[in-house]
Tab-separated table of N, CA and C and ligand atoms in Angstrom:
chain	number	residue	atom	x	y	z
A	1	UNK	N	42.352	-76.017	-1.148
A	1	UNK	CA	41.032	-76.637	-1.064
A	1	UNK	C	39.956	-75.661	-1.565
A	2	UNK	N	39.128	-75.978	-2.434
A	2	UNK	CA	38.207	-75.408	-2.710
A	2	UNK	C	36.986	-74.830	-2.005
A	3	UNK	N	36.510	-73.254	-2.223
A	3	UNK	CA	35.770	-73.081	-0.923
A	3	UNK	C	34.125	-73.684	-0.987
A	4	UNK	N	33.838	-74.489	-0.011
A	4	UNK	CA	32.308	-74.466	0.150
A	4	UNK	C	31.272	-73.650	-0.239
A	5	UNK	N	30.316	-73.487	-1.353
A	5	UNK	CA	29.411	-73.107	-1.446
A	5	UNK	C	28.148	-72.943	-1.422
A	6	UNK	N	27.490	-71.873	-1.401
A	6	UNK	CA	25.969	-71.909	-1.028
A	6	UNK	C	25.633	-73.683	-2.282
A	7	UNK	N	25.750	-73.253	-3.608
A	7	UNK	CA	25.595	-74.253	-4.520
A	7	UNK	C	26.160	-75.940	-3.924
A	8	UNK	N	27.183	-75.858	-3.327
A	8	UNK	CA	27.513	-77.381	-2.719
A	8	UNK	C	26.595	-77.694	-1.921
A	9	UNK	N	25.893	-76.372	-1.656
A	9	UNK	CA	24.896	-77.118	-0.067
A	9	UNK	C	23.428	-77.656	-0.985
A	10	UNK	N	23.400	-76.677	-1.721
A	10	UNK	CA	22.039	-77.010	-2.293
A	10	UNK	C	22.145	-78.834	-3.037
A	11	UNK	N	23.419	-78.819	-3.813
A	11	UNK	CA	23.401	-80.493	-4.391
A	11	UNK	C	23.669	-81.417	-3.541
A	12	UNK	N	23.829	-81.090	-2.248
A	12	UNK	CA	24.032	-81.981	-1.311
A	12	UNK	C	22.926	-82.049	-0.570
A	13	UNK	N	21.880	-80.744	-0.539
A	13	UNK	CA	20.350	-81.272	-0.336
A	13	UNK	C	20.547	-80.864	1.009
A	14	UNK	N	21.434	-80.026	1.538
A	14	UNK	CA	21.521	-79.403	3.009
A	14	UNK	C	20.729	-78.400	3.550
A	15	UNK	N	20.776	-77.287	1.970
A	15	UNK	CA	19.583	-76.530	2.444
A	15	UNK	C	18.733	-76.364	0.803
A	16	UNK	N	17.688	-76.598	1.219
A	16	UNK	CA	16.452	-76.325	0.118
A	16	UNK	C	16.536	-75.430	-1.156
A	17	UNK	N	16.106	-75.953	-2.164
A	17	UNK	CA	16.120	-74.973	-3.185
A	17	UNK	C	14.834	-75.653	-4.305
A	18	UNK	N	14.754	-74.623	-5.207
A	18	UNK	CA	13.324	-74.956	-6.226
A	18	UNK	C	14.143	-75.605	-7.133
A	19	UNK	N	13.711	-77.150	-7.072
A	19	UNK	CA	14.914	-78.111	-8.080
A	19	UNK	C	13.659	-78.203	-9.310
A	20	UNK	N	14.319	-78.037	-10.397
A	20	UNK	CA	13.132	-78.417	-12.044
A	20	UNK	C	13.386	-79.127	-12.604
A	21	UNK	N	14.665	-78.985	-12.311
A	21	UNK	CA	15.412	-81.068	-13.369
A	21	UNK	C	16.803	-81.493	-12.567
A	22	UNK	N	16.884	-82.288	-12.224
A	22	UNK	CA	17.810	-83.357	-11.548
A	22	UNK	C	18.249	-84.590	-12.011
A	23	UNK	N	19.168	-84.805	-12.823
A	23	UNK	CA	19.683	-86.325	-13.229
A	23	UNK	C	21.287	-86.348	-12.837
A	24	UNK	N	21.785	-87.473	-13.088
A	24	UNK	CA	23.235	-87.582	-12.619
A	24	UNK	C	24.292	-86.891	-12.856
A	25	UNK	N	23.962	-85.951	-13.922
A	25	UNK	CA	25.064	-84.724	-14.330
A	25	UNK	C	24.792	-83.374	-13.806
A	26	UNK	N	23.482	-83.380	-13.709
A	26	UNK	CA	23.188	-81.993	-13.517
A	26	UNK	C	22.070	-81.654	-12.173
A	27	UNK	N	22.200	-80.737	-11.517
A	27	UNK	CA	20.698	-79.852	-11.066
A	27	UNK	C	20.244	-78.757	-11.504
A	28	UNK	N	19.310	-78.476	-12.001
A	28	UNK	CA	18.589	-76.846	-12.062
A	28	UNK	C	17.696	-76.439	-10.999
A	29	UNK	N	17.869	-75.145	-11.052
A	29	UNK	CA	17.304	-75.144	-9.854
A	29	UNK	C	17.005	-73.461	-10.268
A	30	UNK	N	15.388	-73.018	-9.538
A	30	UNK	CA	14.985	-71.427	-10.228
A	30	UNK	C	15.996	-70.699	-9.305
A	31	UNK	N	16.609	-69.723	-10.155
A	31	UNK	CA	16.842	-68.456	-9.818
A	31	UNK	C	16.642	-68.128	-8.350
A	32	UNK	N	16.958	-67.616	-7.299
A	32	UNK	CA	15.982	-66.847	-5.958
A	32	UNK	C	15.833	-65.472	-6.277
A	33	UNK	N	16.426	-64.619	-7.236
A	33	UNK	CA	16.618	-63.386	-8.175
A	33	UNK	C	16.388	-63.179	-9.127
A	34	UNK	N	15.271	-63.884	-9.908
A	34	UNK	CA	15.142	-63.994	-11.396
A	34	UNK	C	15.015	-62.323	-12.145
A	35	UNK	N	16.098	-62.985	-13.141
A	35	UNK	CA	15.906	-61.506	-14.095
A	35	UNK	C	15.054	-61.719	-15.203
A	36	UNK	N	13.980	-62.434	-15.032
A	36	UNK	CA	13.188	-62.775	-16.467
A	36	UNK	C	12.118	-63.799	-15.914
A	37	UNK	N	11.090	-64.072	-16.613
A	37	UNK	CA	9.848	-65.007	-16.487
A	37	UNK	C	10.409	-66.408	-15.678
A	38	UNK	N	11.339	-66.436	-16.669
A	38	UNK	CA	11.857	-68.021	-16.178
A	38	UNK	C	13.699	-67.716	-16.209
A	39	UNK	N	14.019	-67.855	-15.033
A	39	UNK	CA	15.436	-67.846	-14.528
A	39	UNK	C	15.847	-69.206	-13.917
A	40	UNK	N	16.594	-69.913	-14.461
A	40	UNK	CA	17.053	-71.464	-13.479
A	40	UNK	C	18.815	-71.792	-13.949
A	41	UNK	N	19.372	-71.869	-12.834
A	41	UNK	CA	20.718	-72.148	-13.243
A	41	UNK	C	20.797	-73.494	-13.480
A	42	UNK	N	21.820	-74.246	-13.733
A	42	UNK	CA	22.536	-75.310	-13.961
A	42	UNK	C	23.731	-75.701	-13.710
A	43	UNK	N	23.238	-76.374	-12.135
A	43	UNK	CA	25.124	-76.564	-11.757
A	43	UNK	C	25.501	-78.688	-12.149
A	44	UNK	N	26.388	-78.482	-12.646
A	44	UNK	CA	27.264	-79.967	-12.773
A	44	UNK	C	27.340	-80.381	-11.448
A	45	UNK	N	27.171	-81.970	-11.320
A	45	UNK	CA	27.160	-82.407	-10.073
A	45	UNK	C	28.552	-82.024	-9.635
A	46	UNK	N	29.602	-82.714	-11.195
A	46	UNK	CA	31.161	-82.770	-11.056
A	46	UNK	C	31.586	-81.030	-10.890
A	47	UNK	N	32.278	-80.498	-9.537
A	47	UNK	CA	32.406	-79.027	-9.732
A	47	UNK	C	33.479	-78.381	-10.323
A	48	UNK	N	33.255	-77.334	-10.654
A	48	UNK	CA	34.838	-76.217	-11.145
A	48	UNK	C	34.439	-75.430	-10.570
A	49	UNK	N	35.351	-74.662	-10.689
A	49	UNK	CA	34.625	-73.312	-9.586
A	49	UNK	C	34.306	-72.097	-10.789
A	50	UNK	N	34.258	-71.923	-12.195
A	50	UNK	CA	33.713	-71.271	-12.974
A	50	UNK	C	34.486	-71.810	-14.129
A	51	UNK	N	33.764	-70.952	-14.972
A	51	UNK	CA	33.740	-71.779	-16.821
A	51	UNK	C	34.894	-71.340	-17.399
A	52	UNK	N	35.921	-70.597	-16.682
A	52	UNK	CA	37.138	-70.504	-16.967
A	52	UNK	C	37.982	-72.065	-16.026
A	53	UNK	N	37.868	-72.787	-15.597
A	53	UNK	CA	38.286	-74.572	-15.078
A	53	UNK	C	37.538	-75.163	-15.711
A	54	UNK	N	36.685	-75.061	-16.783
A	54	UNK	CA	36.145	-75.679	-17.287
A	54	UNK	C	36.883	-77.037	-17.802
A	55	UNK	N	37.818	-76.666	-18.128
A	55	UNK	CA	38.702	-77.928	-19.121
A	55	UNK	C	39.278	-78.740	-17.697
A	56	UNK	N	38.647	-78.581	-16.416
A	56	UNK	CA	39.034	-79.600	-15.577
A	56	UNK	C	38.390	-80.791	-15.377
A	57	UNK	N	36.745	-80.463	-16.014
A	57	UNK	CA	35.692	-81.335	-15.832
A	57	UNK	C	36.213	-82.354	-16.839
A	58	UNK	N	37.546	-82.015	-17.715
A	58	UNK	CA	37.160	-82.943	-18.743
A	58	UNK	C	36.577	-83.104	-19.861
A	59	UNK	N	36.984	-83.620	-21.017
A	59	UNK	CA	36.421	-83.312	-22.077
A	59	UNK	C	34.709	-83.961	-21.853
A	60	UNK	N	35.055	-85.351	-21.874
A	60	UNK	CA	33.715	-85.742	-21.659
A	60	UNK	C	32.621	-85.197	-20.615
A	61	UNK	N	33.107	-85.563	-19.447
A	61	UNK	CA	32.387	-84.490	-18.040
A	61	UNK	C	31.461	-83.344	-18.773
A	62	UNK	N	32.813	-82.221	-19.678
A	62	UNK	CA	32.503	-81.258	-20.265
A	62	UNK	C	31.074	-81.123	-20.781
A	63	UNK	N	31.158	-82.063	-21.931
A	63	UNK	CA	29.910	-81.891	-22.820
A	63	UNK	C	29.088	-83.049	-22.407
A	64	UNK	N	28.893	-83.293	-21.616
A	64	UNK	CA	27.811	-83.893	-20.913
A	64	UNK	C	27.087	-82.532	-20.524
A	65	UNK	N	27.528	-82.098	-19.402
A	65	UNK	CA	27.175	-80.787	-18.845
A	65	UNK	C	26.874	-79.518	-20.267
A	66	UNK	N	27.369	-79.110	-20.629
A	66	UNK	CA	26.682	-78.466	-21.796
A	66	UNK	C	25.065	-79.598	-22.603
A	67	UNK	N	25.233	-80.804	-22.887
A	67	UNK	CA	24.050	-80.916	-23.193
A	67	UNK	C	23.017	-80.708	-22.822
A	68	UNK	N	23.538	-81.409	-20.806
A	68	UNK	CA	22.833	-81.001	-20.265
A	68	UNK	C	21.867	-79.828	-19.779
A	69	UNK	N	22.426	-78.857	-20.368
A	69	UNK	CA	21.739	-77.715	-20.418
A	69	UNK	C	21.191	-77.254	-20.853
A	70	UNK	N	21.504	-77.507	-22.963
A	70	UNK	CA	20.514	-77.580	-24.062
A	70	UNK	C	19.260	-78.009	-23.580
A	71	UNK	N	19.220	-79.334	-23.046
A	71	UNK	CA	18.239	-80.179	-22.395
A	71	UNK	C	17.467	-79.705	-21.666
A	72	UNK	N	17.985	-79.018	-20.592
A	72	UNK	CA	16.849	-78.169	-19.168
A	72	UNK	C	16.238	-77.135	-19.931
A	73	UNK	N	17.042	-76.337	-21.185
A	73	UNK	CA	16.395	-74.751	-21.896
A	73	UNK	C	15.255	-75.654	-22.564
A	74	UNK	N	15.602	-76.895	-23.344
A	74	UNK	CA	14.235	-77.351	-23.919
A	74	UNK	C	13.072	-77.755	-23.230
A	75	UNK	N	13.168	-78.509	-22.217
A	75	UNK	CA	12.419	-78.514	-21.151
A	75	UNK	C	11.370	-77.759	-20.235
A	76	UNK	N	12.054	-76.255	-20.752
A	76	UNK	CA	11.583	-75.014	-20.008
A	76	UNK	C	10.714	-74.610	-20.955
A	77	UNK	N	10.757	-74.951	-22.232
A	77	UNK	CA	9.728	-74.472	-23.502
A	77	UNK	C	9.449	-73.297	-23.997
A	78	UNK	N	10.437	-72.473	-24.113
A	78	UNK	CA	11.340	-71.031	-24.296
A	78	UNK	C	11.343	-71.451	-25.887
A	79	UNK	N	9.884	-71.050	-26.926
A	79	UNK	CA	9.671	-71.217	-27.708
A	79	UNK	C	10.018	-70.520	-28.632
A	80	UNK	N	10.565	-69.114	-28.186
A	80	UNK	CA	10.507	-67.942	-28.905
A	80	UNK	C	12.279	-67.605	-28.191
A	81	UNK	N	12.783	-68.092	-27.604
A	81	UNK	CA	14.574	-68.494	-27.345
A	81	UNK	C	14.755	-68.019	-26.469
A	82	UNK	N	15.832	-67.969	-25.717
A	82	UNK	CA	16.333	-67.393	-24.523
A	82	UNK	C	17.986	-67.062	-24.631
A	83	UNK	N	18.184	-67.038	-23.114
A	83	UNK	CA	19.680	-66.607	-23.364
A	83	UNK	C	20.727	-67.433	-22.122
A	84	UNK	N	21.490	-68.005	-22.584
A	84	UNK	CA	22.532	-68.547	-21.911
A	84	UNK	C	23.828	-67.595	-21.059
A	85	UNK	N	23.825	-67.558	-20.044
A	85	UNK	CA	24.958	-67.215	-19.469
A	85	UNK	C	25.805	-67.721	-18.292
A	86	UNK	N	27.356	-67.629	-18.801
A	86	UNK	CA	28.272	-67.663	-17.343
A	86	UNK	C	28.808	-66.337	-17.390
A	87	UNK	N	28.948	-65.992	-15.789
A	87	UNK	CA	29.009	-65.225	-15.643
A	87	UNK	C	30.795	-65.556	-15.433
A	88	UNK	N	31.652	-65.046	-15.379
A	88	UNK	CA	32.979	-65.012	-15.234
A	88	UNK	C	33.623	-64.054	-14.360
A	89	UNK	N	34.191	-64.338	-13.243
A	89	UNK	CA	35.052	-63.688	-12.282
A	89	UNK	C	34.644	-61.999	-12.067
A	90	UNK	N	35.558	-61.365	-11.756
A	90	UNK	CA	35.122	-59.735	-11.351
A	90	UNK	C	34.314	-59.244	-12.445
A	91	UNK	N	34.592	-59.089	-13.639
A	91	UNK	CA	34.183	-58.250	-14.372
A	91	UNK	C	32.973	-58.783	-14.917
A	92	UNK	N	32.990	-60.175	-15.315
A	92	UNK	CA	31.538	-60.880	-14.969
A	92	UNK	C	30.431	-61.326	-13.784
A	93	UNK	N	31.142	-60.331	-12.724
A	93	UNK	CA	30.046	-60.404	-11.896
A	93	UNK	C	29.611	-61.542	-11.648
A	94	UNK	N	30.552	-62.436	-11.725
A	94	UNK	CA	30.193	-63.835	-10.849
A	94	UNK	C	30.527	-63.976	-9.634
A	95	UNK	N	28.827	-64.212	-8.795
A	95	UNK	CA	29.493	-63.881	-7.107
A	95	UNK	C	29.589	-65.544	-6.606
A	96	UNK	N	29.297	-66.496	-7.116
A	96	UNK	CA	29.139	-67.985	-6.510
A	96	UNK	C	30.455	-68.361	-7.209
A	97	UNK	N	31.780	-68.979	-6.902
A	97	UNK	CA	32.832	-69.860	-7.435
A	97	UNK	C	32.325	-70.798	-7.382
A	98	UNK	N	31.107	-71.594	-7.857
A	98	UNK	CA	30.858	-72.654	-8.508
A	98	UNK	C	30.005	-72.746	-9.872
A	99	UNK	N	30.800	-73.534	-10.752
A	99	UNK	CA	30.098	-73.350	-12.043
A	99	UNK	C	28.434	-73.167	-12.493
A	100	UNK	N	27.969	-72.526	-12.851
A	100	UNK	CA	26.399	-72.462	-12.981
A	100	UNK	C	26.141	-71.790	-14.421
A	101	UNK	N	25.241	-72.380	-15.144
A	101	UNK	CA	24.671	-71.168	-17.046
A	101	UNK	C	23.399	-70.668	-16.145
A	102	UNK	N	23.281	-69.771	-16.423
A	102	UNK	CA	21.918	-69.105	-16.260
A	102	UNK	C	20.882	-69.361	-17.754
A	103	UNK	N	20.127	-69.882	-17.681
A	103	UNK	CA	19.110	-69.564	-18.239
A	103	UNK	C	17.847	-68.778	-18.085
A	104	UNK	N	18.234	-67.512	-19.168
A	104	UNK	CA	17.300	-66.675	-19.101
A	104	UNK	C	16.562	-66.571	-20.268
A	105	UNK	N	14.388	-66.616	-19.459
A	105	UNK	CA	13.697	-66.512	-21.188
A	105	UNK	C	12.526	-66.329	-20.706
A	106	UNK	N	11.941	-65.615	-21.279
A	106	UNK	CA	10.030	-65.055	-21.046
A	106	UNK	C	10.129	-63.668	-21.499
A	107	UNK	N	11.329	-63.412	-22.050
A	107	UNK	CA	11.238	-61.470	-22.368
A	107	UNK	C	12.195	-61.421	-23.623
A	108	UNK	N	11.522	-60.337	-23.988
A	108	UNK	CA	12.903	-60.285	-25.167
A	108	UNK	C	14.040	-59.330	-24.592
A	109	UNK	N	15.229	-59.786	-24.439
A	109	UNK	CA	16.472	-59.153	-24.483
A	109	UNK	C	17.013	-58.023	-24.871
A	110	UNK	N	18.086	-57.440	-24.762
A	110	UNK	CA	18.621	-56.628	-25.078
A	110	UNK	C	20.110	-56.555	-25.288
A	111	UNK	N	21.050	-56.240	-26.257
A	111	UNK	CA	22.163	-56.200	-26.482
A	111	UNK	C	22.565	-54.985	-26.474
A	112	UNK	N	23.581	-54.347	-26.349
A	112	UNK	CA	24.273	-55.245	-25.255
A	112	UNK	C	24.099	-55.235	-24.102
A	113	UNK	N	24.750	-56.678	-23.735
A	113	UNK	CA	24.451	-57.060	-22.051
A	113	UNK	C	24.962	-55.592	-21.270
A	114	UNK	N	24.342	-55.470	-19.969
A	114	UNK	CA	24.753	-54.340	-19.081
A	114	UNK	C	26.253	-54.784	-18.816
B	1	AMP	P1	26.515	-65.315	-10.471
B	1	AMP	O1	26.408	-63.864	-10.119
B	1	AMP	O2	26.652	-65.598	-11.919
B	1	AMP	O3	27.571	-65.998	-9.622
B	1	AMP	O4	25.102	-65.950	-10.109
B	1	AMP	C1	24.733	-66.396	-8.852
B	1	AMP	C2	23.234	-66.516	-8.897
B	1	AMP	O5	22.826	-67.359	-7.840
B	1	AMP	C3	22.488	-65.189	-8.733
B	1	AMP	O6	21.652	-64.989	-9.862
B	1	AMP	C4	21.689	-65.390	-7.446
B	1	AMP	O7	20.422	-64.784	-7.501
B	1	AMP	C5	21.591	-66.897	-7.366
B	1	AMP	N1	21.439	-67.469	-6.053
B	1	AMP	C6	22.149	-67.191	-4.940
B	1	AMP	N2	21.741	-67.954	-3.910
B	1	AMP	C7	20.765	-68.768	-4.388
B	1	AMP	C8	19.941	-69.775	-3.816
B	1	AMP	N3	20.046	-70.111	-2.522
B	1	AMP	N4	19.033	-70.392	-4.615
B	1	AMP	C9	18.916	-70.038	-5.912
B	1	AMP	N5	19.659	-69.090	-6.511
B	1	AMP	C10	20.559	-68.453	-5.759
Protein backbone atom coordinates (compact mmCIF):
# COMPACT_ATOMS: atom_id res chain seq x y z
CA UNK A 1 0.00 0.00 0.00
CA UNK A 2 1.19 3.19 -0.78
CA UNK A 3 2.31 5.58 1.97
CA UNK A 4 0.05 8.61 2.85
CA UNK A 5 1.33 11.88 2.16
CA UNK A 6 1.68 15.34 3.35
CA UNK A 7 0.62 15.97 -0.68
CA UNK A 8 -2.54 13.40 -0.34
CA UNK A 9 -3.65 15.56 2.50
CA UNK A 10 -3.31 18.73 0.78
CA UNK A 11 -5.59 17.29 -2.55
CA UNK A 12 -7.89 15.98 -0.30
CA UNK A 13 -8.21 19.51 1.26
CA UNK A 14 -7.40 18.06 4.90
CA UNK A 15 -4.90 20.42 5.61
CA UNK A 16 -4.48 23.89 3.87
CA UNK A 17 -2.18 24.93 1.32
CA UNK A 18 -1.65 28.16 -1.19
CA UNK A 19 -3.66 26.50 -4.21
CA UNK A 20 -2.93 28.86 -7.80
CA UNK A 21 -4.53 26.50 -10.23
CA UNK A 22 -6.84 23.56 -9.61
CA UNK A 23 -8.69 21.62 -12.43
CA UNK A 24 -9.42 17.89 -12.70
CA UNK A 25 -5.88 16.75 -13.47
CA UNK A 26 -3.96 18.80 -11.53
CA UNK A 27 -3.24 21.11 -8.23
CA UNK A 28 -0.50 23.72 -7.85
CA UNK A 29 0.10 24.84 -5.05
CA UNK A 30 3.26 27.65 -3.82
CA UNK A 31 6.20 26.15 -2.58
CA UNK A 32 6.24 26.56 1.67
CA UNK A 33 10.30 26.75 0.78
CA UNK A 34 10.55 28.64 -2.27
CA UNK A 35 13.89 28.66 -3.97
CA UNK A 36 13.03 31.54 -6.33
CA UNK A 37 10.38 34.52 -6.78
CA UNK A 38 7.84 32.12 -7.79
CA UNK A 39 8.09 28.37 -6.58
CA UNK A 40 4.68 26.15 -7.08
CA UNK A 41 4.62 22.44 -7.50
CA UNK A 42 2.26 20.37 -9.49
CA UNK A 43 0.82 17.32 -8.17
CA UNK A 44 -1.61 14.95 -10.56
CA UNK A 45 -4.79 14.30 -8.92
CA UNK A 46 -4.08 10.50 -10.39
CA UNK A 47 -0.84 9.55 -7.96
CA UNK A 48 2.67 7.76 -8.53
CA UNK A 49 4.79 8.09 -6.03
CA UNK A 50 7.65 9.80 -8.34
CA UNK A 51 8.48 10.34 -12.10
CA UNK A 52 10.31 7.20 -12.14
CA UNK A 53 6.12 5.25 -11.97
CA UNK A 54 5.46 7.56 -14.18
CA UNK A 55 4.44 5.07 -16.96
CA UNK A 56 1.77 3.95 -14.31
CA UNK A 57 -0.35 7.03 -14.80
CA UNK A 58 -0.60 5.87 -18.24
CA UNK A 59 0.05 7.09 -21.38
CA UNK A 60 -2.82 9.35 -21.57
CA UNK A 61 -3.11 10.22 -17.62
CA UNK A 62 0.64 10.89 -18.54
CA UNK A 63 0.45 13.76 -20.86
CA UNK A 64 -2.41 15.24 -19.58
CA UNK A 65 -0.34 15.93 -16.48
CA UNK A 66 2.70 17.19 -18.33
CA UNK A 67 0.44 19.68 -20.22
CA UNK A 68 -0.84 20.38 -17.40
CA UNK A 69 2.06 21.90 -16.25
CA UNK A 70 3.19 23.71 -19.45
CA UNK A 71 -0.18 25.33 -18.59
CA UNK A 72 0.35 26.42 -14.73
CA UNK A 73 4.34 27.75 -15.99
CA UNK A 74 2.23 29.86 -18.56
CA UNK A 75 -0.10 31.03 -16.21
CA UNK A 76 2.61 32.11 -13.81
CA UNK A 77 3.95 34.57 -16.66
CA UNK A 78 7.69 33.57 -16.34
CA UNK A 79 8.36 35.73 -19.39
CA UNK A 80 11.94 35.53 -19.42
CA UNK A 81 11.63 31.23 -18.61
CA UNK A 82 12.02 29.19 -15.79
CA UNK A 83 12.95 25.83 -14.80
CA UNK A 84 11.18 22.55 -14.45
CA UNK A 85 12.03 19.95 -11.97
CA UNK A 86 11.49 16.30 -10.52
CA UNK A 87 13.30 15.62 -8.15
CA UNK A 88 14.07 11.69 -8.12
CA UNK A 89 14.68 9.35 -5.14
CA UNK A 90 18.03 9.64 -2.87
CA UNK A 91 20.25 11.25 -5.04
CA UNK A 92 17.55 13.59 -6.25
CA UNK A 93 16.69 14.61 -3.06
CA UNK A 94 13.19 13.85 -3.33
CA UNK A 95 11.77 13.92 0.20
CA UNK A 96 7.71 13.64 -0.68
CA UNK A 97 6.95 9.94 -2.60
CA UNK A 98 4.37 11.68 -4.38
CA UNK A 99 4.78 12.91 -7.83
CA UNK A 100 5.25 16.80 -7.98
CA UNK A 101 7.51 19.32 -11.10
CA UNK A 102 8.66 22.15 -9.34
CA UNK A 103 8.40 25.16 -11.04
CA UNK A 104 11.04 27.45 -10.61
CA UNK A 105 11.25 31.33 -12.10
CA UNK A 106 11.89 35.09 -11.05
CA UNK A 107 15.87 34.58 -11.12
CA UNK A 108 18.20 33.56 -13.48
CA UNK A 109 19.65 30.11 -12.83
CA UNK A 110 22.57 28.43 -12.71
CA UNK A 111 24.07 25.25 -14.24
CA UNK A 112 24.92 23.11 -12.99
CA UNK A 113 22.20 22.18 -10.69
CA UNK A 114 23.77 21.74 -6.99
P1 LIG B 1 11.04 17.20 -3.11
O1 LIG B 1 12.25 17.43 -2.26
O2 LIG B 1 11.29 17.26 -4.57
O3 LIG B 1 10.32 15.94 -2.68
O4 LIG B 1 10.08 18.44 -2.85
C1 LIG B 1 9.18 18.54 -1.80
C2 LIG B 1 8.82 19.99 -1.73
O5 LIG B 1 7.61 20.11 -1.00
C3 LIG B 1 9.86 20.87 -1.02
O6 LIG B 1 10.28 21.90 -1.91
C4 LIG B 1 9.10 21.41 0.19
O7 LIG B 1 9.45 22.74 0.49
C5 LIG B 1 7.66 21.30 -0.26
N1 LIG B 1 6.67 21.16 0.77
C6 LIG B 1 6.68 20.32 1.82
N2 LIG B 1 5.55 20.45 2.55
C7 LIG B 1 4.79 21.38 1.92
C8 LIG B 1 3.52 21.96 2.18
N3 LIG B 1 2.79 21.61 3.25
N4 LIG B 1 3.05 22.90 1.32
C9 LIG B 1 3.79 23.27 0.25
N5 LIG B 1 5.00 22.77 -0.04
C10 LIG B 1 5.50 21.85 0.78
Amino acid sequence: MQQDTIFDKIIRKEIPADIVYEDDVVMAIKDINPQGPIHVLVLPKNKVTGFDRIEEMGAVEAGKYIIAISKVAEKLNLKDGYRIVFNVGKHGQQTVPYIHAHIIGGRQMGWPPG
